[in-house]
Tab-separated table of C-alpha atoms in Angstrom:
chain	number	residue	atom	x	y	z
A	22	UNK	CA	0.000	0.000	0.000
A	23	UNK	CA	2.929	2.287	0.727
A	24	UNK	CA	4.351	2.118	-2.813
A	25	UNK	CA	0.932	2.757	-4.175
A	26	UNK	CA	0.209	5.864	-2.169
A	27	UNK	CA	3.724	7.277	-2.438
A	28	UNK	CA	4.280	7.219	-6.157
A	29	UNK	CA	2.069	8.763	-8.787
A	30	UNK	CA	1.926	5.933	-11.256
A	31	UNK	CA	-0.651	7.778	-13.328
A	32	UNK	CA	2.110	9.857	-14.843
A	33	UNK	CA	3.540	6.694	-16.372
A	34	UNK	CA	3.398	6.825	-20.152
A	35	UNK	CA	5.615	3.973	-21.252
A	36	UNK	CA	3.254	1.002	-21.472
A	37	UNK	CA	4.624	0.078	-24.899
A	38	UNK	CA	4.927	-3.683	-24.765
A	39	UNK	CA	2.438	-4.653	-22.067
A	40	UNK	CA	2.776	-8.212	-20.777
A	41	UNK	CA	-0.326	-9.930	-19.417
A	42	UNK	CA	0.635	-13.041	-17.488
A	43	UNK	CA	-0.739	-16.546	-17.761
A	44	UNK	CA	1.220	-19.063	-15.729
A	45	UNK	CA	-0.287	-21.963	-17.625
A	46	UNK	CA	1.252	-20.668	-20.844
A	47	UNK	CA	4.772	-20.250	-19.450
A	48	UNK	CA	5.925	-23.728	-20.553
A	49	UNK	CA	6.734	-24.717	-16.979
A	50	UNK	CA	9.083	-21.798	-16.361
A	51	UNK	CA	8.634	-19.773	-13.144
A	52	UNK	CA	6.498	-16.697	-13.696
A	53	UNK	CA	9.051	-14.230	-12.355
A	54	UNK	CA	11.699	-15.587	-14.705
A	55	UNK	CA	9.434	-15.026	-17.707
A	56	UNK	CA	8.377	-11.583	-16.499
A	57	UNK	CA	11.905	-10.368	-15.825
A	58	UNK	CA	13.082	-11.635	-19.197
A	59	UNK	CA	10.253	-9.726	-20.867
A	60	UNK	CA	11.264	-6.562	-19.026
A	61	UNK	CA	14.888	-6.985	-20.084
A	62	UNK	CA	13.551	-7.204	-23.619
A	63	UNK	CA	11.701	-3.931	-23.199
A	64	UNK	CA	8.252	-4.682	-21.761
A	65	UNK	CA	7.035	-1.512	-20.061
A	66	UNK	CA	4.114	-2.814	-17.991
A	67	UNK	CA	3.067	-6.126	-16.515
A	68	UNK	CA	-0.444	-7.250	-15.646
A	69	UNK	CA	-0.740	-10.155	-13.238
A	70	UNK	CA	-3.775	-12.176	-14.246
A	71	UNK	CA	-4.689	-15.146	-12.050
A	72	UNK	CA	-8.039	-16.755	-12.523
A	73	UNK	CA	-7.489	-19.887	-10.434
A	74	UNK	CA	-5.052	-19.010	-7.635
A	75	UNK	CA	-6.465	-18.615	-4.143
A	76	UNK	CA	-6.110	-15.177	-2.572
A	77	UNK	CA	-3.049	-16.010	-0.518
A	78	UNK	CA	-1.108	-17.353	-3.487
A	79	UNK	CA	-2.282	-14.473	-5.691
A	80	UNK	CA	-1.005	-11.990	-3.115
A	81	UNK	CA	2.343	-13.762	-2.807
A	82	UNK	CA	2.795	-13.647	-6.581
A	83	UNK	CA	1.817	-9.979	-6.699
A	84	UNK	CA	4.196	-9.061	-3.884
A	85	UNK	CA	7.082	-10.887	-5.524
A	86	UNK	CA	6.528	-9.073	-8.822
A	87	UNK	CA	6.009	-5.674	-7.187
A	88	UNK	CA	9.326	-6.017	-5.348
A	89	UNK	CA	11.190	-6.839	-8.553
A	90	UNK	CA	9.448	-4.567	-11.054
A	91	UNK	CA	8.493	-1.368	-9.316
A	92	UNK	CA	11.994	-0.414	-8.095
A	93	UNK	CA	12.907	-0.539	-11.805
A	94	UNK	CA	10.055	1.830	-12.606
A	95	UNK	CA	7.872	-0.827	-14.230
A	96	UNK	CA	4.268	-0.854	-12.955
A	97	UNK	CA	2.691	-4.105	-11.807
A	98	UNK	CA	-1.006	-3.988	-12.612
A	99	UNK	CA	-3.245	-6.548	-10.915
A	100	UNK	CA	-6.204	-8.021	-12.762
A	101	UNK	CA	-9.629	-7.657	-11.108
A	102	UNK	CA	-8.629	-7.861	-7.424
A	103	UNK	CA	-8.276	-4.441	-5.809
A	104	UNK	CA	-7.595	-6.056	-2.436
A	105	UNK	CA	-4.618	-7.958	-3.831
A	106	UNK	CA	-3.372	-4.821	-5.589
A	107	UNK	CA	-3.649	-2.746	-2.415
A	108	UNK	CA	-2.099	-5.340	-0.123
A	109	UNK	CA	0.809	-5.839	-2.539
A	110	UNK	CA	1.367	-2.143	-3.158
A	111	UNK	CA	0.818	-2.609	-6.874
A	112	UNK	CA	0.863	0.370	-9.203
A	113	UNK	CA	-2.506	-0.371	-10.701
A	114	UNK	CA	-5.604	-2.413	-11.320
A	115	UNK	CA	-7.111	-3.693	-14.527
A	116	UNK	CA	-10.829	-4.391	-14.588
A	117	UNK	CA	-13.148	-5.923	-17.129
A	118	UNK	CA	-16.804	-5.163	-17.640
A	119	UNK	CA	-17.779	-7.862	-15.099
A	120	UNK	CA	-15.222	-6.831	-12.498
A	121	UNK	CA	-15.386	-4.015	-9.964
A	122	UNK	CA	-16.961	-0.931	-11.553
A	123	UNK	CA	-14.194	1.568	-12.448
A	124	UNK	CA	-15.612	4.132	-10.017
A	125	UNK	CA	-15.228	1.697	-7.128
A	126	UNK	CA	-11.826	0.644	-8.382
A	127	UNK	CA	-10.655	4.267	-8.319
A	128	UNK	CA	-12.126	4.898	-4.888
A	129	UNK	CA	-10.364	1.857	-3.438
A	130	UNK	CA	-7.062	2.246	-5.274
A	131	UNK	CA	-6.659	5.970	-4.736
A	132	UNK	CA	-5.711	8.871	-6.968
A	133	UNK	CA	-2.192	7.679	-7.765
A	134	UNK	CA	-3.016	4.254	-9.156
A	135	UNK	CA	-3.265	3.236	-12.779
A	136	UNK	CA	-6.759	1.963	-13.609
A	137	UNK	CA	-7.350	0.173	-16.888
A	138	UNK	CA	-10.652	-1.047	-18.295
A	139	UNK	CA	-11.323	-3.623	-21.007
A	140	UNK	CA	-13.803	-2.540	-23.652
A	141	UNK	CA	-15.274	-5.004	-26.089
A	142	UNK	CA	-17.692	-2.763	-27.960
A	143	UNK	CA	-17.796	0.739	-29.387
A	144	UNK	CA	-20.471	1.656	-26.853
A	145	UNK	CA	-18.228	0.566	-23.988
A	146	UNK	CA	-15.346	2.542	-25.445
A	147	UNK	CA	-17.379	5.739	-25.723
A	148	UNK	CA	-18.820	5.267	-22.232
A	149	UNK	CA	-15.291	4.894	-20.852
A	150	UNK	CA	-14.512	8.516	-21.709
A	151	UNK	CA	-16.517	9.671	-18.721
A	152	UNK	CA	-14.600	7.439	-16.321
A	153	UNK	CA	-11.562	8.281	-14.218
A	154	UNK	CA	-9.340	5.678	-15.858
A	155	UNK	CA	-5.892	5.696	-17.433
A	156	UNK	CA	-6.282	3.452	-20.441
A	157	UNK	CA	-8.692	1.109	-22.160
A	158	UNK	CA	-7.872	-2.393	-23.272
A	159	UNK	CA	-9.239	-2.829	-26.794
A	160	UNK	CA	-10.221	-6.468	-26.452
A	161	UNK	CA	-9.841	-8.564	-28.457
A	162	UNK	CA	-8.212	-7.030	-31.511
A	163	UNK	CA	-8.026	-10.439	-33.145
A	164	UNK	CA	-9.669	-13.736	-32.266
A	165	UNK	CA	-7.590	-15.636	-29.736
A	166	UNK	CA	-7.626	-18.984	-27.992
A	167	UNK	CA	-6.453	-17.370	-24.704
A	168	UNK	CA	-9.794	-15.774	-23.961
A	169	UNK	CA	-12.959	-17.432	-25.177
A	170	UNK	CA	-15.542	-15.335	-23.344
A	171	UNK	CA	-15.127	-12.231	-25.461
A	172	UNK	CA	-17.319	-10.696	-28.125
A	173	UNK	CA	-16.463	-10.220	-31.802
A	174	UNK	CA	-12.899	-8.996	-32.382
A	175	UNK	CA	-12.364	-5.288	-33.044
A	176	UNK	CA	-10.118	-5.958	-36.020
A	177	UNK	CA	-7.826	-3.309	-37.484
A	178	UNK	CA	-10.778	-1.327	-38.788
A	179	UNK	CA	-12.346	-1.286	-35.346
A	180	UNK	CA	-9.073	-0.154	-33.838
A	181	UNK	CA	-8.836	2.681	-36.371
A	182	UNK	CA	-12.385	3.678	-35.437
A	183	UNK	CA	-11.425	3.598	-31.759
A	184	UNK	CA	-8.438	5.864	-32.305
A	185	UNK	CA	-10.556	8.314	-34.295
A	186	UNK	CA	-13.416	8.407	-31.818
A	187	UNK	CA	-11.726	8.207	-28.428
A	188	UNK	CA	-9.077	10.349	-26.736
A	189	UNK	CA	-8.137	7.493	-24.381
A	190	UNK	CA	-4.874	5.579	-24.332
A	191	UNK	CA	-5.518	2.398	-26.297
A	192	UNK	CA	-3.900	-0.839	-25.211
A	193	UNK	CA	-4.629	-3.409	-27.909
A	194	UNK	CA	-4.904	-7.026	-26.796
A	195	UNK	CA	-5.856	-10.329	-28.366
A	196	UNK	CA	-4.018	-12.336	-30.982
A	197	UNK	CA	-1.147	-9.881	-31.375
A	198	UNK	CA	2.167	-11.349	-32.500
A	199	UNK	CA	5.347	-10.331	-34.228
A	200	UNK	CA	3.845	-10.489	-37.712
A	201	UNK	CA	0.711	-8.410	-37.176
A	202	UNK	CA	1.994	-6.042	-34.461
A	203	UNK	CA	3.174	-3.287	-36.816
A	204	UNK	CA	-0.269	-3.141	-38.398
A	205	UNK	CA	-1.856	-2.875	-34.958
A	206	UNK	CA	0.331	0.109	-34.113
A	207	UNK	CA	-0.356	1.669	-37.491
A	208	UNK	CA	-4.095	1.281	-36.929
A	209	UNK	CA	-3.793	3.406	-33.798
A	210	UNK	CA	-2.867	1.318	-30.766
A	211	UNK	CA	-0.665	3.129	-28.244
A	212	UNK	CA	0.432	-0.110	-26.626
A	213	UNK	CA	0.616	-3.797	-27.501
A	214	UNK	CA	-0.619	-6.203	-24.840
A	215	UNK	CA	0.349	-9.822	-25.301
A	216	UNK	CA	0.012	-13.040	-23.373
A	217	UNK	CA	1.203	-16.128	-25.232
A	218	UNK	CA	3.460	-14.202	-27.633
A	219	UNK	CA	5.781	-13.625	-24.682
A	220	UNK	CA	4.756	-16.240	-22.076
A	221	UNK	CA	5.062	-19.132	-24.512
A	222	UNK	CA	8.025	-17.830	-26.502
A	223	UNK	CA	11.258	-19.813	-26.609
A	224	UNK	CA	12.855	-16.575	-25.475
A	225	UNK	CA	10.451	-14.181	-23.739
A	226	UNK	CA	13.222	-11.573	-23.808
A	227	UNK	CA	13.630	-11.759	-27.581
A	228	UNK	CA	9.869	-11.826	-28.075
A	229	UNK	CA	9.521	-8.617	-26.077
A	230	UNK	CA	12.475	-7.046	-27.886
A	231	UNK	CA	10.950	-7.874	-31.244
A	232	UNK	CA	7.726	-6.109	-30.347
A	233	UNK	CA	9.499	-3.199	-28.685
A	234	UNK	CA	11.492	-2.540	-31.867
A	235	UNK	CA	8.235	-1.682	-33.641
A	236	UNK	CA	7.734	1.414	-31.494
A	237	UNK	CA	9.457	4.531	-32.710
B	11	UNK	CA	-16.582	2.309	2.893
B	12	UNK	CA	-18.322	5.040	4.852
B	13	UNK	CA	-20.321	2.610	7.016
B	14	UNK	CA	-17.202	0.662	7.676
B	15	UNK	CA	-15.111	3.567	8.861
B	16	UNK	CA	-17.897	5.264	10.779
B	17	UNK	CA	-19.120	2.457	12.968
B	18	UNK	CA	-17.034	0.335	15.296
B	19	UNK	CA	-18.365	-3.071	14.417
B	20	UNK	CA	-15.745	-4.736	16.595
B	21	UNK	CA	-17.827	-3.947	19.645
B	22	UNK	CA	-20.538	-6.225	18.247
B	23	UNK	CA	-21.077	-9.245	20.483
B	24	UNK	CA	-24.332	-10.730	19.256
B	25	UNK	CA	-23.230	-13.183	16.570
B	26	UNK	CA	-25.456	-15.897	18.062
B	27	UNK	CA	-27.018	-17.515	15.016
B	28	UNK	CA	-24.583	-16.696	12.227
B	29	UNK	CA	-25.878	-17.292	8.711
B	30	UNK	CA	-23.380	-18.128	5.980
B	31	UNK	CA	-24.993	-17.785	2.574
B	32	UNK	CA	-25.011	-20.198	-0.322
B	33	UNK	CA	-27.302	-19.117	-3.140
B	34	UNK	CA	-27.300	-22.579	-4.646
B	35	UNK	CA	-28.868	-23.984	-1.478
B	36	UNK	CA	-31.689	-21.421	-1.282
B	37	UNK	CA	-34.172	-23.602	-3.211
B	38	UNK	CA	-34.595	-20.961	-5.898
B	39	UNK	CA	-35.622	-18.223	-3.474
B	40	UNK	CA	-33.888	-14.825	-3.793
B	41	UNK	CA	-30.951	-14.495	-1.415
B	42	UNK	CA	-32.164	-11.318	0.267
B	43	UNK	CA	-35.522	-12.934	1.014
B	44	UNK	CA	-33.813	-15.851	2.779
B	45	UNK	CA	-31.401	-13.572	4.630
B	46	UNK	CA	-34.094	-11.200	5.869
B	47	UNK	CA	-36.243	-14.107	7.014
B	48	UNK	CA	-33.297	-15.493	8.969
B	49	UNK	CA	-32.762	-12.117	10.628
B	50	UNK	CA	-36.437	-11.904	11.566
B	51	UNK	CA	-35.973	-15.288	13.174
B	52	UNK	CA	-33.034	-14.012	15.206
B	53	UNK	CA	-29.857	-14.438	13.129
B	54	UNK	CA	-27.312	-11.949	14.450
B	55	UNK	CA	-24.688	-11.968	11.694
B	56	UNK	CA	-24.610	-12.762	7.989
B	57	UNK	CA	-21.623	-13.844	5.951
B	58	UNK	CA	-21.909	-13.447	2.188
B	59	UNK	CA	-20.028	-16.299	0.573
B	60	UNK	CA	-19.812	-16.326	-3.232
B	61	UNK	CA	-17.396	-18.667	-4.868
B	62	UNK	CA	-18.613	-18.339	-8.457
B	63	UNK	CA	-20.003	-14.824	-8.898
B	64	UNK	CA	-17.910	-12.341	-10.839
B	65	UNK	CA	-16.744	-9.273	-8.924
B	66	UNK	CA	-19.457	-6.980	-10.201
B	67	UNK	CA	-22.262	-9.331	-9.209
B	68	UNK	CA	-20.605	-10.092	-5.862
B	69	UNK	CA	-20.415	-6.361	-5.108
B	70	UNK	CA	-24.047	-5.812	-6.077
B	71	UNK	CA	-25.138	-8.618	-3.731
B	72	UNK	CA	-22.969	-7.262	-0.924
B	73	UNK	CA	-24.310	-3.730	-1.347
B	74	UNK	CA	-27.903	-4.928	-1.340
B	75	UNK	CA	-27.381	-6.865	1.894
B	76	UNK	CA	-25.409	-4.073	3.582
B	77	UNK	CA	-28.216	-1.625	2.869
B	78	UNK	CA	-30.819	-3.918	4.377
B	79	UNK	CA	-28.912	-5.405	7.311
B	80	UNK	CA	-26.584	-2.799	8.703
B	81	UNK	CA	-29.222	-0.137	9.404
B	82	UNK	CA	-30.814	-2.848	11.605
B	83	UNK	CA	-27.509	-3.298	13.421
B	84	UNK	CA	-26.742	-6.671	11.826
B	85	UNK	CA	-23.208	-6.935	10.395
B	86	UNK	CA	-22.671	-8.159	6.840
B	87	UNK	CA	-19.385	-10.038	6.701
B	88	UNK	CA	-17.911	-10.712	3.265
B	89	UNK	CA	-16.062	-13.946	2.594
B	90	UNK	CA	-12.480	-13.617	1.302
B	91	UNK	CA	-12.791	-10.450	-0.787
B	92	UNK	CA	-11.601	-7.367	1.098
B	93	UNK	CA	-12.166	-5.219	-1.987
B	94	UNK	CA	-15.822	-6.222	-2.154
B	95	UNK	CA	-16.198	-5.663	1.594
B	96	UNK	CA	-14.621	-2.200	1.386
B	97	UNK	CA	-16.517	-1.119	-1.705
B	98	UNK	CA	-19.822	-2.266	-0.181
B	99	UNK	CA	-19.141	-0.756	3.244
B	100	UNK	CA	-19.515	-4.161	4.885
B	101	UNK	CA	-18.937	-4.545	8.605
B	102	UNK	CA	-16.382	-7.268	8.235
B	103	UNK	CA	-14.376	-9.831	6.369
B	104	UNK	CA	-14.051	-13.557	6.899
B	105	UNK	CA	-10.884	-15.245	5.677
B	106	UNK	CA	-9.770	-18.837	5.476
B	107	UNK	CA	-6.244	-20.145	5.693
B	108	UNK	CA	-5.819	-19.781	1.903
B	109	UNK	CA	-7.321	-16.310	1.721
B	110	UNK	CA	-5.703	-12.961	2.483
B	111	UNK	CA	-3.479	-13.270	5.561
B	112	UNK	CA	-5.312	-11.795	8.583
B	113	UNK	CA	-2.645	-9.095	8.989
B	114	UNK	CA	-3.305	-7.851	5.473
B	115	UNK	CA	-7.037	-8.175	5.970
B	116	UNK	CA	-6.842	-5.949	9.055
B	117	UNK	CA	-4.627	-3.410	7.324
B	118	UNK	CA	-7.026	-3.120	4.396
B	119	UNK	CA	-10.265	-3.246	6.374
B	120	UNK	CA	-9.242	-0.853	9.115
B	121	UNK	CA	-9.526	-0.886	12.887
B	122	UNK	CA	-13.313	-0.870	13.054
B	123	UNK	CA	-14.015	-3.943	10.955
B	124	UNK	CA	-14.825	-7.436	12.157
B	125	UNK	CA	-12.218	-9.920	10.963
B	126	UNK	CA	-12.914	-13.634	11.296
B	127	UNK	CA	-10.570	-16.506	10.508
B	128	UNK	CA	-11.370	-20.164	9.863
B	129	UNK	CA	-9.214	-22.627	11.788
B	130	UNK	CA	-9.208	-26.293	10.934
B	131	UNK	CA	-6.553	-27.536	13.358
B	132	UNK	CA	-5.500	-26.984	16.940
B	133	UNK	CA	-2.250	-25.456	15.733
B	134	UNK	CA	-4.139	-22.921	13.634
B	135	UNK	CA	-6.371	-22.104	16.593
B	136	UNK	CA	-3.444	-21.468	18.919
B	137	UNK	CA	-1.616	-19.417	16.278
B	138	UNK	CA	-4.733	-17.267	15.848
B	139	UNK	CA	-4.327	-15.903	19.379
B	140	UNK	CA	-1.527	-13.651	18.218
B	141	UNK	CA	-3.618	-12.162	15.418
B	142	UNK	CA	-5.710	-9.007	15.441
B	143	UNK	CA	-8.974	-10.810	14.713
B	144	UNK	CA	-12.424	-10.858	16.298
B	145	UNK	CA	-13.421	-14.493	16.130
B	146	UNK	CA	-12.350	-17.845	14.804
B	147	UNK	CA	-14.544	-20.164	12.785
B	148	UNK	CA	-14.099	-23.680	14.202
B	149	UNK	CA	-14.413	-25.520	10.917
B	150	UNK	CA	-15.882	-28.029	10.467
B	151	UNK	CA	-17.420	-29.138	13.740
B	152	UNK	CA	-19.082	-32.044	11.989
B	153	UNK	CA	-18.570	-33.524	8.546
B	154	UNK	CA	-20.672	-31.738	5.961
B	155	UNK	CA	-21.498	-32.001	2.290
B	156	UNK	CA	-21.395	-28.186	1.913
B	157	UNK	CA	-17.622	-27.965	2.118
B	158	UNK	CA	-15.546	-30.868	0.892
B	159	UNK	CA	-12.079	-29.282	1.038
B	160	UNK	CA	-11.768	-29.286	4.817
B	161	UNK	CA	-9.718	-31.427	7.157
B	162	UNK	CA	-11.027	-33.826	9.820
B	163	UNK	CA	-13.973	-32.432	11.796
B	164	UNK	CA	-13.283	-30.974	15.258
B	165	UNK	CA	-16.137	-32.888	16.834
B	166	UNK	CA	-17.601	-31.958	20.217
B	167	UNK	CA	-14.436	-33.054	21.991
B	168	UNK	CA	-12.327	-30.841	19.762
B	169	UNK	CA	-14.656	-27.934	20.411
B	170	UNK	CA	-14.356	-28.491	24.166
B	171	UNK	CA	-10.577	-28.501	23.774
B	172	UNK	CA	-10.782	-25.266	21.778
B	173	UNK	CA	-12.833	-23.536	24.463
B	174	UNK	CA	-10.431	-24.666	27.158
B	175	UNK	CA	-7.292	-23.650	25.286
B	176	UNK	CA	-8.268	-20.447	23.502
B	177	UNK	CA	-9.635	-17.126	24.732
B	178	UNK	CA	-11.042	-16.319	21.296
B	179	UNK	CA	-14.688	-16.054	20.323
B	180	UNK	CA	-15.586	-19.410	18.797
B	181	UNK	CA	-18.008	-19.556	15.890
B	182	UNK	CA	-18.749	-23.219	15.238
B	183	UNK	CA	-19.552	-24.205	11.657
B	184	UNK	CA	-20.136	-27.407	9.746
B	185	UNK	CA	-23.017	-29.840	9.983
B	186	UNK	CA	-24.873	-27.942	12.702
B	187	UNK	CA	-28.642	-28.411	12.806
B	188	UNK	CA	-31.530	-28.186	15.230
B	189	UNK	CA	-30.860	-31.582	16.804
B	190	UNK	CA	-27.163	-31.215	17.570
B	191	UNK	CA	-26.991	-27.443	18.137
B	192	UNK	CA	-27.560	-27.566	21.910
B	193	UNK	CA	-24.634	-29.962	22.286
B	194	UNK	CA	-22.443	-27.628	20.226
B	195	UNK	CA	-23.241	-24.719	22.534
B	196	UNK	CA	-22.723	-26.914	25.593
B	197	UNK	CA	-19.316	-27.941	24.262
B	198	UNK	CA	-18.248	-24.310	24.222
B	199	UNK	CA	-19.256	-22.579	20.995
B	200	UNK	CA	-20.165	-18.918	21.398
B	201	UNK	CA	-22.002	-18.815	18.103
B	202	UNK	CA	-23.625	-21.259	15.689
B	203	UNK	CA	-22.837	-20.735	12.013
B	204	UNK	CA	-25.072	-22.533	9.552
B	205	UNK	CA	-25.532	-22.703	5.826
B	206	UNK	CA	-28.060	-25.280	4.654
B	207	UNK	CA	-29.904	-25.471	7.981
B	208	UNK	CA	-31.283	-22.011	7.193
B	209	UNK	CA	-30.762	-21.571	3.432
B	210	UNK	CA	-32.525	-24.826	2.564
B	211	UNK	CA	-35.165	-24.745	5.303
B	212	UNK	CA	-38.844	-24.671	4.384
B	213	UNK	CA	-38.955	-21.618	6.627
B	214	UNK	CA	-35.588	-19.895	7.088
B	215	UNK	CA	-37.230	-17.712	9.719
B	216	UNK	CA	-38.367	-20.673	11.802
B	217	UNK	CA	-35.034	-22.403	11.346
B	218	UNK	CA	-33.212	-19.351	12.701
B	219	UNK	CA	-35.717	-19.005	15.534
B	220	UNK	CA	-35.248	-22.625	16.520
B	221	UNK	CA	-31.502	-22.168	16.809
B	222	UNK	CA	-31.787	-18.793	18.508
B	223	UNK	CA	-33.984	-20.326	21.220
B	224	UNK	CA	-31.046	-22.465	22.319
B	225	UNK	CA	-29.093	-19.399	23.460
B	226	UNK	CA	-29.816	-18.252	26.955
């Protein structure tokens, strides 16, 4: 909680390559090893997403990543659980449309925390403008096997529409890999969020570096 | 959050019949209907336990119960999720051994909140003495189909041992019903926590009243 209240993470502007974790996709490697390799390769933000861990394990994972990442200036953003984020002193919280409402997330996390919100439709994107959040996750840009509970993909055209119609920072997620990433940036994404492209890469560091090189 | 910080719920001493919710066991009746009936029958505390709801639904349920119960002086205690408890202004949080550590729970919830901790062994019970908590859940007293991930039941002898060896408020849970409840109180429980005995009763109000009558 101390980290969180002391530092204004909302001034952070270097999401760039944004790693979203999935331990099951890490090919048996420890999560912190994969995360630190990604950061060496240039990842600028890390979201800890745990859908099956119990609260105690989730907190232990969050604390371990906060202690490694945040002294380097890299924000650890916790998925869904504001209590875990607060207890771990994480820089931010990412919520989906079925998670804590963004207003409650902001109230709990405080004025200095990064709050991100997934938007799956144009209506959700436009509605997000009124919220006190720091970025939207445009989800999914492409169809992906990682998340199966999402609506129709935005596609590059949808992303272009989003950039034209919203002033918010756009973090594109879903099916992004080395080959299509340049097109995603060209279509208007400010940041590239990836799961398997880094977690399941032979070299998470090189995978991150490859994506990072696409940013000017 | 306002409720929580304004009122000192830790002075509350009337747990008595302590309802732990399980929507799946409510025979299709709305949760608030069952909860309010139980309170009319004399339940003195309600724990909202939701293992499958997403965060937004969990929060909506918690808020609805807080707004009905707490003006009547009945604490709503949220299971596991400190963020839901804080956002809803709930009186307290109940954690198990795999949930948020009690120290973190207290730090997040503040000095005025009720914190309860489940203990499944004598070692856990004795260790709980050093913690800043308000009660322990002696779990399970008897074997029960409601929870299948617990260790060996305490039994009445174990409960007697607990009362002799711990100064903490003992909330007995697991397999308690009308016929064995008097023995559970005699063995040393301060409070009777039930799930199906009330949630699945033909009349939750009468079920609560029957248990309440056993307290002097």
